[in-house]
Backbone as a chain_set.jsonl record, in Angstrom:
{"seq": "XXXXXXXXXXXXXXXXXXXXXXXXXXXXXXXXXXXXXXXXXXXXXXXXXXXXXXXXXXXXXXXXXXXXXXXXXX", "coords": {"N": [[-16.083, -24.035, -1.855], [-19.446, -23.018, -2.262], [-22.844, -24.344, -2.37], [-24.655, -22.866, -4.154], [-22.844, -21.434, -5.957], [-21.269, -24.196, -7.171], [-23.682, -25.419, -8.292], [-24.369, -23.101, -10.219], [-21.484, -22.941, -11.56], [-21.656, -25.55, -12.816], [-24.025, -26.313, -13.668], [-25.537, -23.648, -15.03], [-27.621, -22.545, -17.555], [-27.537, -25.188, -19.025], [-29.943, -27.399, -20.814], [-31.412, -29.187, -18.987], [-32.501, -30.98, -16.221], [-31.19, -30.517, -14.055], [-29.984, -27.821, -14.804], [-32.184, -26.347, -15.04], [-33.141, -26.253, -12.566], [-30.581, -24.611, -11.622], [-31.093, -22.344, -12.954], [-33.239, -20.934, -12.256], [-32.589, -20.427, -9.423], [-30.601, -19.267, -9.823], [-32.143, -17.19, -11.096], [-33.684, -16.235, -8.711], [-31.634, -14.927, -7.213], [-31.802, -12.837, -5.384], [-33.283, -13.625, -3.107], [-32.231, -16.426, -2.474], [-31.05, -18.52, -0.679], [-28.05, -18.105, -0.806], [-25.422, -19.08, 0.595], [-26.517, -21.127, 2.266], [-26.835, -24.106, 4.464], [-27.552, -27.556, 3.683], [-30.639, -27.931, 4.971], [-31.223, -25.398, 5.598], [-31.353, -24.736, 2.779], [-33.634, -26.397, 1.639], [-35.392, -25.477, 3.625], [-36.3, -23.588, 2.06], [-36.735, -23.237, -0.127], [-39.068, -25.487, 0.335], [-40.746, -23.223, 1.138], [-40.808, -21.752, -1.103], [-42.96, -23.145, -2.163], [-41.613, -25.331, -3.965], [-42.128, -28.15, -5.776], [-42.465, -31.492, -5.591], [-40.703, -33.175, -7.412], [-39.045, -31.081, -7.661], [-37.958, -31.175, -4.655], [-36.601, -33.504, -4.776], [-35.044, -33.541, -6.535], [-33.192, -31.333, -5.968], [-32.142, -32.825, -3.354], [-30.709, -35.065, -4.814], [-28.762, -33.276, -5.995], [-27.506, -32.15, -4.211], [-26.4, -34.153, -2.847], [-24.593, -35.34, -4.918], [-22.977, -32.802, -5.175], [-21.684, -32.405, -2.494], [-20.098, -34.983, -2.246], [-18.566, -33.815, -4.547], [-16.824, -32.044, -3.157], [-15.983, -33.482, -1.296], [-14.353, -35.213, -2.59], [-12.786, -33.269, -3.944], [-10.814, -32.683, -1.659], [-9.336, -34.642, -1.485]], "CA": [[-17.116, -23.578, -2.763], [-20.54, -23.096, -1.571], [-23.412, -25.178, -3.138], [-25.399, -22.091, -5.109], [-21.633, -21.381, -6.918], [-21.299, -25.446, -7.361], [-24.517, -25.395, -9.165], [-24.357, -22.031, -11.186], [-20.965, -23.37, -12.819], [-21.967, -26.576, -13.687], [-25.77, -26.61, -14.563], [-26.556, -23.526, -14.863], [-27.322, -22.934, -19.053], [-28.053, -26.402, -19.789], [-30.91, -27.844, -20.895], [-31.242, -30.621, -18.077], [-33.346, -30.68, -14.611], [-30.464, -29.886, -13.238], [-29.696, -26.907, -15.593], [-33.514, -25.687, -14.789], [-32.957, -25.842, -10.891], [-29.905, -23.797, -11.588], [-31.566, -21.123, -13.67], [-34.105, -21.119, -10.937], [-31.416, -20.232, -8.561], [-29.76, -17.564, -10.378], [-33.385, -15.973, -11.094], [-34.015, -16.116, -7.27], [-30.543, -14.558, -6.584], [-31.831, -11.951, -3.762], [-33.833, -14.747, -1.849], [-31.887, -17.861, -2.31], [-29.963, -18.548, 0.57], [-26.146, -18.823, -1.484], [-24.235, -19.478, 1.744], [-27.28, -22.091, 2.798], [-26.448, -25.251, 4.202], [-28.73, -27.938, 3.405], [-31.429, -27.417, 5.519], [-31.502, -23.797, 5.523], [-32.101, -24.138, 1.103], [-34.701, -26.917, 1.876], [-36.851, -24.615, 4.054], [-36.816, -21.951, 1.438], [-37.427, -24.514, -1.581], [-40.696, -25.647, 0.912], [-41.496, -21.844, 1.779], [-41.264, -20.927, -2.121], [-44.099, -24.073, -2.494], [-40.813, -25.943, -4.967], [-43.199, -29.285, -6.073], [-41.821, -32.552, -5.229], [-39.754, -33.269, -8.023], [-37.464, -30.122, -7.276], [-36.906, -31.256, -4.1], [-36.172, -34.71, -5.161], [-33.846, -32.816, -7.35], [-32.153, -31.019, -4.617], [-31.348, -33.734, -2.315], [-29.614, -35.524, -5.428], [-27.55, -32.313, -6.457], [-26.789, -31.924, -2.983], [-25.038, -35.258, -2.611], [-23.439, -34.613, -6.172], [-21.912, -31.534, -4.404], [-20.884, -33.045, -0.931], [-18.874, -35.8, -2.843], [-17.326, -33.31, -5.72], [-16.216, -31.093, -2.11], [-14.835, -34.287, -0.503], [-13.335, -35.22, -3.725], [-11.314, -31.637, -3.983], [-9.918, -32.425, -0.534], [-8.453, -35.77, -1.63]], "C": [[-18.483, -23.936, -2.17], [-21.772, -24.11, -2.42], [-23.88, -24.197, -4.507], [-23.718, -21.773, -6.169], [-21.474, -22.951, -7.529], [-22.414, -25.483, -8.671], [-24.509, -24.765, -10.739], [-23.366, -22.154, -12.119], [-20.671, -24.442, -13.056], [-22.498, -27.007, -14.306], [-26.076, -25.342, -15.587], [-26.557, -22.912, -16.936], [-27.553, -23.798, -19.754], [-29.042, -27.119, -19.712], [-31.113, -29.177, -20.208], [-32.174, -29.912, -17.238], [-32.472, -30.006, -14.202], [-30.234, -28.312, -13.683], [-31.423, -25.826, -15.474], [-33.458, -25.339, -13.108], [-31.693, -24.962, -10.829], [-30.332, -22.354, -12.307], [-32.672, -20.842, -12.67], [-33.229, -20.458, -9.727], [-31.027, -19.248, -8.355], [-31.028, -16.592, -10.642], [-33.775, -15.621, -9.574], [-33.058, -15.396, -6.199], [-30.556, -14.006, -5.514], [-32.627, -12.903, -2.921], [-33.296, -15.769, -1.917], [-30.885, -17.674, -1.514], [-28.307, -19.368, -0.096], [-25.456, -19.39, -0.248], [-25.36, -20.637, 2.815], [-26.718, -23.514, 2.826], [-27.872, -26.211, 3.64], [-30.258, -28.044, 3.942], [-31.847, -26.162, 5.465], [-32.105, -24.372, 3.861], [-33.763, -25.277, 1.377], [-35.839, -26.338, 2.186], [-36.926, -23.686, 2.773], [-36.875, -22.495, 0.209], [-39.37, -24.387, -0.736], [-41.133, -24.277, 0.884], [-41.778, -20.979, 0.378], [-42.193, -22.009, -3.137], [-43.111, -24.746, -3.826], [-41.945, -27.421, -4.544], [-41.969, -30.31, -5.924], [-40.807, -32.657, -5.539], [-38.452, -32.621, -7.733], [-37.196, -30.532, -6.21], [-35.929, -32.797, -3.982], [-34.801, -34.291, -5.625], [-32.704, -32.257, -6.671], [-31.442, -31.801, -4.281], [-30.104, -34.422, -3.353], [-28.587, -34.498, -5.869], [-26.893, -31.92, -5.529], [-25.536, -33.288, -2.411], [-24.517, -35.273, -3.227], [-22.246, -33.582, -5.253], [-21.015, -31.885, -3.048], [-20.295, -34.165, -1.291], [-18.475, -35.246, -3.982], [-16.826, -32.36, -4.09], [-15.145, -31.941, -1.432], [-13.654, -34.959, -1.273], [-12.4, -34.394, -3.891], [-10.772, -31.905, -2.847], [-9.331, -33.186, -0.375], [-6.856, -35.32, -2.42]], "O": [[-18.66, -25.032, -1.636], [-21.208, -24.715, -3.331], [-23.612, -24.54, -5.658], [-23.87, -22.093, -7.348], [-21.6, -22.864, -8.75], [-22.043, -25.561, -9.843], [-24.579, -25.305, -11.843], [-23.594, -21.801, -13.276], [-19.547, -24.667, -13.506], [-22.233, -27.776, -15.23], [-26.638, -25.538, -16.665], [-25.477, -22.924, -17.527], [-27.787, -23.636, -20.952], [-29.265, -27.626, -18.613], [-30.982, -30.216, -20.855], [-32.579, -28.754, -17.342], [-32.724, -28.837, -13.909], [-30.329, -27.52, -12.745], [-31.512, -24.671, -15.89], [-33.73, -24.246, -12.61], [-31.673, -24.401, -9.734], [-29.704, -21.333, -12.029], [-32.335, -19.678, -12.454], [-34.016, -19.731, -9.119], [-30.965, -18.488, -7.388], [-30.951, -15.381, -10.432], [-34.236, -14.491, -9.418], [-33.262, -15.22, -4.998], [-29.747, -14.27, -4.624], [-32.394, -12.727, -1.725], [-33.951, -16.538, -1.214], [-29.994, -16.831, -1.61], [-27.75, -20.457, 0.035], [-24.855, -20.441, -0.468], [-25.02, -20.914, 3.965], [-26.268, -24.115, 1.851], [-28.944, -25.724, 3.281], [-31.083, -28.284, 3.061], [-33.042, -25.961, 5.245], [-33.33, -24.422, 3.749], [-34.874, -24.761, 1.259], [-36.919, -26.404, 1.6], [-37.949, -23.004, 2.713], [-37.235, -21.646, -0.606], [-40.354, -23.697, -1.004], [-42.284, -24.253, 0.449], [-42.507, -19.989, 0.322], [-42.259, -21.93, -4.364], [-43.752, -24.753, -4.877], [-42.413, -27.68, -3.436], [-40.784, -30.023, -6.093], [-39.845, -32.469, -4.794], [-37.322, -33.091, -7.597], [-35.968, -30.517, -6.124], [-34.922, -33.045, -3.319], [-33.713, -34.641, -5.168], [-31.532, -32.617, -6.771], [-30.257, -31.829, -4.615], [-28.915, -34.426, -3.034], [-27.471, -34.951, -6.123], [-25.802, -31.374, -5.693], [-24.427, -33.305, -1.878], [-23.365, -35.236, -2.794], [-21.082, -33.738, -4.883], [-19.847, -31.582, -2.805], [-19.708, -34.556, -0.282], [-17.925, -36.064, -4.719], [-15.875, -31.768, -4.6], [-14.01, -31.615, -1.085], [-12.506, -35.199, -0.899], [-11.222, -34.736, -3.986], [-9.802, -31.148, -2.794], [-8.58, -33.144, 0.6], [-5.997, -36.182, -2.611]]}, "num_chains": 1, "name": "protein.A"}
């Protein structure tokens, strides 16, 4: 599972940060890089001027996701 699917059915709907960076996501559907690793969504967070916080936000939903991935392979 890729991260933008990860996100979309866990956040996205709920009134949380996280649940705002996923609605964010899904509104951005033709420019957000779905099959982005982490670097690739980073640049295009910076390149769509995302303010600190979001990418604060990122990095933690990104390690969320890279230990629920290594978790499914236990």
């Amino acid at each position: 599972m890729n991260f933008y699917d990860w996100m979309i059915g866990k956040y996205y709907g709920k009134d949380t940060p996280r649940g705002d960076l996923a609605g964010d996501m899904k509104h951005e559907e033709a420019g957000f890089p779905k099959d982005g690793d982490r670097e690739r969504i980073l640049d295009y967070l910076h390149g769509m001027f995302a303010c600190d916080e979001c990418i604060a936000l990122f990095k933690r939903c990104w390690r969320d996701y890279e230990k629920a991935v290594a978790d499914e392979g236990k």
